[in-house]
Short mmCIF file of C-alpha atoms in Angstrom, two decimals:
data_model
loop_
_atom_site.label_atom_id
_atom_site.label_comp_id
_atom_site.label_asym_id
_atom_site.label_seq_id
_atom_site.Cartn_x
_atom_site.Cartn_y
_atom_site.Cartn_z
CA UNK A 286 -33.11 16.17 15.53
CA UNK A 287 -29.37 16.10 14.39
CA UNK A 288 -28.43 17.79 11.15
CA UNK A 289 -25.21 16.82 9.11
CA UNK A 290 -23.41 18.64 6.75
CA UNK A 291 -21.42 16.85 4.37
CA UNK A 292 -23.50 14.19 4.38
CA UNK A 293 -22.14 12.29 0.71
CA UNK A 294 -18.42 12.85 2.30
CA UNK A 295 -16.49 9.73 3.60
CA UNK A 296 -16.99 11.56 7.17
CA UNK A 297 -20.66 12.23 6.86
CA UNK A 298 -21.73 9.34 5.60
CA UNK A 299 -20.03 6.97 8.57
CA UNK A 300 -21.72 9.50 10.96
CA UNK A 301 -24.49 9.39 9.42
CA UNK A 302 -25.15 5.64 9.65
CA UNK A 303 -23.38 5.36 13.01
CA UNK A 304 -26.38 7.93 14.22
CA UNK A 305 -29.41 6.09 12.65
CA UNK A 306 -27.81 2.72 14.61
CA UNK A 307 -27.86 4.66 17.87
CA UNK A 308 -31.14 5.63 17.51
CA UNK A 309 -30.74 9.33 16.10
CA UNK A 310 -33.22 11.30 14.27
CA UNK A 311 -31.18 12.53 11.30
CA UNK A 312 -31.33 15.21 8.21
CA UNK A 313 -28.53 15.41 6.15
CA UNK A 314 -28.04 17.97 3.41
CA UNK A 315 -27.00 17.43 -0.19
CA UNK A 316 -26.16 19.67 -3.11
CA UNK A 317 -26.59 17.01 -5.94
CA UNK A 318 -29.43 13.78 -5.79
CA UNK A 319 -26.38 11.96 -7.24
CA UNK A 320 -24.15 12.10 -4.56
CA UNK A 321 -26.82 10.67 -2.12
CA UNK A 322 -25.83 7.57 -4.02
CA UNK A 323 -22.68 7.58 -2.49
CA UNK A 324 -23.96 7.75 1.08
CA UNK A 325 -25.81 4.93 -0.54
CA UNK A 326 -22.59 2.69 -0.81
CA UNK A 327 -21.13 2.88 2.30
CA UNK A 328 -24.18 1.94 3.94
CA UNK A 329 -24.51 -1.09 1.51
CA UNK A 330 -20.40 -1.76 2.09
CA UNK A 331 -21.31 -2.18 5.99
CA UNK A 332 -24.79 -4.52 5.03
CA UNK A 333 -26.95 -1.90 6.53
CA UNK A 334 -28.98 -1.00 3.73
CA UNK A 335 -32.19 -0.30 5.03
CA UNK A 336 -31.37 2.06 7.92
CA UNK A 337 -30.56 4.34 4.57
CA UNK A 338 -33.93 5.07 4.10
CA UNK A 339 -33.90 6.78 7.54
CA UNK A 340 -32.11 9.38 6.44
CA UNK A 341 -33.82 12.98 5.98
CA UNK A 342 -32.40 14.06 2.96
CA UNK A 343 -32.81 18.33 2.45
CA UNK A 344 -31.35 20.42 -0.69
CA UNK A 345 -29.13 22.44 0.71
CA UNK A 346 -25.86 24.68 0.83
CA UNK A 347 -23.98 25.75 3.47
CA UNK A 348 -23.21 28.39 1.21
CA UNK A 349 -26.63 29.41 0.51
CA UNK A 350 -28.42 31.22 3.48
CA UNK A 351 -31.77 30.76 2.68
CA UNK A 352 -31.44 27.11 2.31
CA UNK A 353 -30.28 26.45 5.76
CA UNK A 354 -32.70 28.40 7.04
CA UNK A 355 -35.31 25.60 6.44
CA UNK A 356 -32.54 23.04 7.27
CA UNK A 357 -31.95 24.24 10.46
CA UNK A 358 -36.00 23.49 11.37
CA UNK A 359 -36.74 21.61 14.36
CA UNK A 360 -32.91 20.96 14.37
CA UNK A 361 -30.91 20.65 17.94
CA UNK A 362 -27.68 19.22 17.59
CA UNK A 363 -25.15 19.70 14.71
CA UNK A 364 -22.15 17.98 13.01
CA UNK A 365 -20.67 20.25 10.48
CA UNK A 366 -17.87 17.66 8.37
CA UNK A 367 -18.96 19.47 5.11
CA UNK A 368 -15.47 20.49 3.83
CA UNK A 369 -13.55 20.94 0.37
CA UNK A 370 -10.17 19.31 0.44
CA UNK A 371 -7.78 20.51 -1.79
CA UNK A 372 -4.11 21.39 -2.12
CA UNK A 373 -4.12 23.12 -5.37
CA UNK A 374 -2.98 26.60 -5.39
CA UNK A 375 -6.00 27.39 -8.00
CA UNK A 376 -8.53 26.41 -5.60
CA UNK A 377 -7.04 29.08 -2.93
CA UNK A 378 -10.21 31.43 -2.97
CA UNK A 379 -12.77 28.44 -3.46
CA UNK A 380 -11.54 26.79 -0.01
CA UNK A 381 -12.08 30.15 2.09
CA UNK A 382 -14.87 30.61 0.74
CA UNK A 383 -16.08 26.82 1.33
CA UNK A 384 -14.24 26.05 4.31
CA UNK A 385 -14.43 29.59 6.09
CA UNK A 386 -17.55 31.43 4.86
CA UNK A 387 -19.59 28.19 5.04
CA UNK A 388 -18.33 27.52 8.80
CA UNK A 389 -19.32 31.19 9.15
CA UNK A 390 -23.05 30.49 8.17
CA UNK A 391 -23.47 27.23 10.14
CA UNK A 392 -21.82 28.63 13.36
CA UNK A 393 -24.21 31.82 12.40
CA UNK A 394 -27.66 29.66 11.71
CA UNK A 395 -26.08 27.56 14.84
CA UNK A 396 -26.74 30.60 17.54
CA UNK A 397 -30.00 31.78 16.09
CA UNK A 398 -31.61 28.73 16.32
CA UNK A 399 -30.14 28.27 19.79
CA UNK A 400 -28.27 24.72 19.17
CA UNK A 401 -27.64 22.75 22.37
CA UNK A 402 -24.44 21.59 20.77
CA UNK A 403 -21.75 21.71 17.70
CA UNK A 404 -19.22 19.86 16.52
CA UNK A 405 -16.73 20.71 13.79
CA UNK A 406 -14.72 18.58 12.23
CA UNK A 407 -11.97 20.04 11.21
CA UNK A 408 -8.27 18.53 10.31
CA UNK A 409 -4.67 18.21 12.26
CA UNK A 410 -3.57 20.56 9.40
CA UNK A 411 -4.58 23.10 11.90
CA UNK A 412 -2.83 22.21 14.72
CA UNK A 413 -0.19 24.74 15.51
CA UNK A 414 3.82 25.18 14.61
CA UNK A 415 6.35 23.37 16.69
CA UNK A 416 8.09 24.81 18.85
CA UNK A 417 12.02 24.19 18.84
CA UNK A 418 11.82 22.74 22.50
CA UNK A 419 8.60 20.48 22.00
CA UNK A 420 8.15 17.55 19.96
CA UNK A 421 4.67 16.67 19.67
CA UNK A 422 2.18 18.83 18.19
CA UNK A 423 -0.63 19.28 20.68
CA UNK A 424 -4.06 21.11 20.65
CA UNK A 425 -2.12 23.81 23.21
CA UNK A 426 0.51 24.35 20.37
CA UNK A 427 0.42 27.89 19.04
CA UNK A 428 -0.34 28.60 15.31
CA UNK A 429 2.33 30.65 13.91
CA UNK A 430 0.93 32.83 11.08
CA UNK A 431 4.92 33.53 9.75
CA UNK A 432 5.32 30.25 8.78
CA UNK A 433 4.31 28.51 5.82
CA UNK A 434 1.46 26.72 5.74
CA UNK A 435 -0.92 25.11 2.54
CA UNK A 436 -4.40 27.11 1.51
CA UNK A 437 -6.01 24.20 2.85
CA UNK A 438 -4.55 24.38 6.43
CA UNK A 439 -5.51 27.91 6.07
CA UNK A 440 -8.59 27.47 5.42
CA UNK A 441 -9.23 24.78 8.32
CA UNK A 442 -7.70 26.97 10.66
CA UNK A 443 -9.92 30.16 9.81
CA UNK A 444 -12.69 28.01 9.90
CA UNK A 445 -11.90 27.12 13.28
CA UNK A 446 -11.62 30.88 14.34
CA UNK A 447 -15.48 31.01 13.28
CA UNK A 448 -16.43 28.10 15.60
CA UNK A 449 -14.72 29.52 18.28
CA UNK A 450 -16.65 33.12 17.46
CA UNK A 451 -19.28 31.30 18.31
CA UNK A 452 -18.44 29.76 21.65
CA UNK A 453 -18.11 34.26 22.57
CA UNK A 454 -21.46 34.25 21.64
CA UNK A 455 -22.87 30.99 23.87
CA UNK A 456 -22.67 28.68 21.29
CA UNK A 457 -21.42 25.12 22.78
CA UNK A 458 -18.67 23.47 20.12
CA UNK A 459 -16.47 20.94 19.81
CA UNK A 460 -13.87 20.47 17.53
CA UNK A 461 -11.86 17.38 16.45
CA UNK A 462 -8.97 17.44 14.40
CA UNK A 463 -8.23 14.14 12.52
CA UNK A 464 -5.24 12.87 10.89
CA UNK A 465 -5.13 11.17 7.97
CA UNK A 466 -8.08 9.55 7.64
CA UNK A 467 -8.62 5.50 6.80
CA UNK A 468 -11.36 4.37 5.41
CA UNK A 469 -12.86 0.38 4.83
CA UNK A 470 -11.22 -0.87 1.44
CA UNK A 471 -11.72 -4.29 -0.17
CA UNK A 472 -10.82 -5.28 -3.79
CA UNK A 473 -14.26 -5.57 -5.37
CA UNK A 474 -14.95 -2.16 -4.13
CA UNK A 475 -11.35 0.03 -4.40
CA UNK A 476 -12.94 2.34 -7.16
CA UNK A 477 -16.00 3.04 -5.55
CA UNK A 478 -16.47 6.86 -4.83
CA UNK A 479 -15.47 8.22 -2.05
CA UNK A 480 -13.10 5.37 -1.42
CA UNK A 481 -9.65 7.53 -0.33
CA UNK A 482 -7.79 8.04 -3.62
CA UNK A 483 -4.47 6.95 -1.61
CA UNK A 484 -5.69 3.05 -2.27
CA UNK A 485 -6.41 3.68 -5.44
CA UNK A 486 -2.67 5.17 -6.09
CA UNK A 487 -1.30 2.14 -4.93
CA UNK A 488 -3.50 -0.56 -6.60
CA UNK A 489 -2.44 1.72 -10.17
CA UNK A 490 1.03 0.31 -9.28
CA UNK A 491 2.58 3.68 -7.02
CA UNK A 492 6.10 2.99 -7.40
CA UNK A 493 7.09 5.77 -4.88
CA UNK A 494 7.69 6.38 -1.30
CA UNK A 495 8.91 8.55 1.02
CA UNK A 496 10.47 8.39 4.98
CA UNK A 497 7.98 11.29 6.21
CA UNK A 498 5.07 10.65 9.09
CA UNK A 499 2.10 12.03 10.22
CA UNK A 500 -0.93 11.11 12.56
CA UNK A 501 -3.48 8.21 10.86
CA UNK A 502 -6.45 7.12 12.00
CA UNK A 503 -9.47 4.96 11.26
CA UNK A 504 -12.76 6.44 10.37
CA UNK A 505 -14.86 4.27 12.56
CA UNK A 506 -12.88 5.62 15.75
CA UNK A 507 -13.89 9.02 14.32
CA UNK A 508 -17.13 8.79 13.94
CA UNK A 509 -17.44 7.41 17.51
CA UNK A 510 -15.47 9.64 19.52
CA UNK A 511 -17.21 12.58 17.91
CA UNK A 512 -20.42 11.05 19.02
CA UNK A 513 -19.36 10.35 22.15
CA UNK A 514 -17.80 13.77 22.84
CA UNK A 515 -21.51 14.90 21.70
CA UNK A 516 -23.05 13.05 24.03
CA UNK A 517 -20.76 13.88 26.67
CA UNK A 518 -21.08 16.62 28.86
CA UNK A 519 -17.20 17.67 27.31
CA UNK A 520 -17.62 21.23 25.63
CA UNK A 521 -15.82 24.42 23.73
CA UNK A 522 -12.75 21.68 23.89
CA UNK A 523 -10.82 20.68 20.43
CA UNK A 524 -9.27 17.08 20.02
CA UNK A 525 -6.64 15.66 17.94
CA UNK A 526 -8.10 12.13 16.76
CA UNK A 527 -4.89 10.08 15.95
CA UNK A 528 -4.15 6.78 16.14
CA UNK A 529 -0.61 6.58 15.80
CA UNK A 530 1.93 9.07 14.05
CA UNK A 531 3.22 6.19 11.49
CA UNK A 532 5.77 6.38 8.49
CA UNK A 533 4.54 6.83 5.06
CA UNK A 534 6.12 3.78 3.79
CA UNK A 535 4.95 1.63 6.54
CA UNK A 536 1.44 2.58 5.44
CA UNK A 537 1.70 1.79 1.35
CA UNK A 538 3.53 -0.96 2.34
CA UNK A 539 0.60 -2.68 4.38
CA UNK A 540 -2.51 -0.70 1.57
CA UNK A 541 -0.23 -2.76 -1.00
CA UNK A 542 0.01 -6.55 1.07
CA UNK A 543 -3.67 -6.01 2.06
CA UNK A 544 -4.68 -5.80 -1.51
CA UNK A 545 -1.66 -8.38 -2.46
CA UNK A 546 -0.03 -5.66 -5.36
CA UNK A 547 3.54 -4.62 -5.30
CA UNK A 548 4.52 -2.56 -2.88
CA UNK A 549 6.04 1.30 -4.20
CA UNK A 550 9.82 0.45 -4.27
CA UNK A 551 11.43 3.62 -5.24
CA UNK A 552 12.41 6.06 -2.09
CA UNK A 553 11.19 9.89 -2.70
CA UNK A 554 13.62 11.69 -0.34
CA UNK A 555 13.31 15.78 -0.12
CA UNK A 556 15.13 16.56 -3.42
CA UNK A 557 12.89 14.39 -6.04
CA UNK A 558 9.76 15.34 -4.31
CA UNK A 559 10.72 19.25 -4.84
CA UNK A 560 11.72 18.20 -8.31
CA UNK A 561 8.51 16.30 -9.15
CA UNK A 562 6.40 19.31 -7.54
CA UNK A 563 8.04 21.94 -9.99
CA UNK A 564 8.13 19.51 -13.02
CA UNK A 565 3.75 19.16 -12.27
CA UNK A 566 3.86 23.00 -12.69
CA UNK A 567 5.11 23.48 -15.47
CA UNK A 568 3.46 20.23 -17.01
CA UNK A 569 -0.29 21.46 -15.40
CA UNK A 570 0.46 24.83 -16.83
CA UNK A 571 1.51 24.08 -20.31
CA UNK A 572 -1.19 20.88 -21.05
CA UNK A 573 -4.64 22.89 -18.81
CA UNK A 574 -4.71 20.20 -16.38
CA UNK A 575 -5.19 19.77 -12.61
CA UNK A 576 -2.12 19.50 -9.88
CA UNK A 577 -1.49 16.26 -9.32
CA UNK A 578 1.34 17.30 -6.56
CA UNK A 579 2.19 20.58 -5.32
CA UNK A 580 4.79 22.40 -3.15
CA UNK A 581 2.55 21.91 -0.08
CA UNK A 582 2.32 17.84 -0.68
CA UNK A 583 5.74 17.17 -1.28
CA UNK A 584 7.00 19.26 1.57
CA UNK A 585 4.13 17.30 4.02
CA UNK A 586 5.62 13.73 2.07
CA UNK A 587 9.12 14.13 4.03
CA UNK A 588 8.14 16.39 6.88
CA UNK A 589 8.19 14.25 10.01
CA UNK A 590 5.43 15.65 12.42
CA UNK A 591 4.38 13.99 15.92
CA UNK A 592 0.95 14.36 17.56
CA UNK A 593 -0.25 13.77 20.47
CA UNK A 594 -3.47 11.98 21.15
CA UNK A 595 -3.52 11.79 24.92
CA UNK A 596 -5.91 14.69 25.41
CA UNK A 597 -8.69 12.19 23.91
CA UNK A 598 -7.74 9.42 26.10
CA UNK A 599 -7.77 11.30 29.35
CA UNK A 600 -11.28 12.92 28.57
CA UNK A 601 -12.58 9.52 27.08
CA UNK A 602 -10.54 6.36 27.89
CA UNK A 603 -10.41 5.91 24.17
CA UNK A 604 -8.06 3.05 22.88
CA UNK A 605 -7.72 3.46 19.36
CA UNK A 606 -7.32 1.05 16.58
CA UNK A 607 -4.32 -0.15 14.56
CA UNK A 608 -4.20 1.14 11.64
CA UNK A 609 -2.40 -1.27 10.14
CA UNK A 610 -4.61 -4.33 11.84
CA UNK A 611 -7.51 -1.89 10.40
CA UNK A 612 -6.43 -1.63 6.82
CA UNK A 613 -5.95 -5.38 6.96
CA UNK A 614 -9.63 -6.61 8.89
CA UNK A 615 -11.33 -3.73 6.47
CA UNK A 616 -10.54 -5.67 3.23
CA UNK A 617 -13.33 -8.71 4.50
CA UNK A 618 -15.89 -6.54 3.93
#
């Protein structure tokens, strides 16, 4: 049996049903009945309704040892995608904790129960630091702890250390580090949780854009390399899942024609963004509310960061798709 964590994520949710169409026995933990609902909706956005009910659904916490112990019954394979994503300076000791102490426990549950295989999914945020003489960021490039990096990156990157722990202590792993992450998105559906908060930005009328790039890929090629690195006899390896590394811009621009609203017309260079991050402090602090963009966001709007995907295609042959085509063919559904 294959356990997920994460399982009412975006990420666990398209594992989960690409698992129960391949035939996969699955158990999936949750920390709140509601969220199962969400899981729900994806299934329901791709017509599969029924293989829901296949799911084994278990209370559980990857924070809370004595709840995995019963998940981890009868269990021999394990995708961990149970993650908190955040980039709010507040939330600094909540992702350790969730991101590091909770890899700590499944890696630890993991060895015990003698797990054939595991795979992590963890995030291009913790690649390394480029090097002066390189220019893509690779899964060889080093990690530079003098330079700055965001709690969350942090976070991803200790978590990583704990996967690899286990690997010294015969646990086989695999880790995949995604890049920005699209999901399906049609109209009817664009304020459906779980649906990436980046569409909904844009259909609220984002006037704003900047020149910086990063790696972007689409879910479903996610969810089936991971499975097929699984299934593979590929081990204690990491991947970087991108697609392409594609401009900001170029990306609202084609969210915006696919859902036919105006595109964000205003260029963000460096200077506004670092203005607009300090202005959200002070506002945040004075009014009690959440950070709606921080120092680590702006900086990672402008920065312009390369990746390389060509690891992945040696080991699997894997032709990704374009985003762009994929934002566009997702809006049918």
């Amino acid at each position: 049996m294959v356990l997920v964590t994460g399982g009412t994520g975006l990420v666990g949710a398209h594992l989960l049903l690409h698992l129960i169409e391949n035939g996969e026995s699955v158990r999936a933990i949750y920390r709140n009945q509601y969220n199962i609902q969400k899981t729900k909706l994806v299934f329901e956005l791709y017509k599969k309704g029924d293989l829901f009910e296949k799911i084994n659904w278990l209370e559980a916490d990857i924070l809370d040892v004595p709840s995995l112990e019963i998940a981890f019954i009868d269990i021999d394979y394990v995708y961990h995608c149970a993650a908190l994503i955040s980039f709010d300076p507040k939330d600094e000791d909540l992702l350790r904790k969730t991101n590091i102490e909770g890899t700590a426990n499944m890696v630890n549950f993991s060895i015990a129960g003698g797990i054939k295989k595991f795979c992590f999914v963890s995030s291009i945020a913790a690649l390394g630091d480029i090097a002066p003489h390189e220019t893509y960021i690779t899964e060889e490039t080093d990690w530079n702890p003098e330079k700055p990096h965001s709690d969350y990156a942090i976070s991803k990157y200790g978590a990583e250390m704990e996967v690899w722990r286990g690997l010294q202590e015969g646990l086989d792993v695999i880790i995949i580090n995604p890049g920005v992450i699209l999901v399906p998105v049609s109209k009817t559906k664009i304020f459906d949780e779980g649906i990436s908060e980046l569409y909904q930005k844009v259909v609220k009328g984002l006037k704003f854009y900047t020149m910086g790039s990063t790696g972007f890929v689409a879910i479903s090629d996610v969810i089936k390399i991971a499975y097929e690195l699984m299934k593979s006899n590929i081990k204690n390896e990491r991947f970087t899942l991108i697609a392409d590394n594609t401009v900001f811009r170029d990306i609202l621009n084609t969210i915006a024609d696919t859902l036919k609203v105006k595109r964000p017309t205003i260029h963000a260079k460096p200077l506004l963004m670092n203005f607009l991050w300090m202005a959200d402090l002070i506002f945040s602090a004075l009014f009690f509310q959440k950070r709606r963009i921080t120092k680590a966001t702006a900086k990672a709007s402008y920065s312009k960061n390369l990746y390389s995907n060509e690891k992945i295609k040696t080991a699997l042959g894997t032709v990704f798709l374009d985003v762009h085509h994929y934002i566009k063919d997702s809006s049918k559904l």
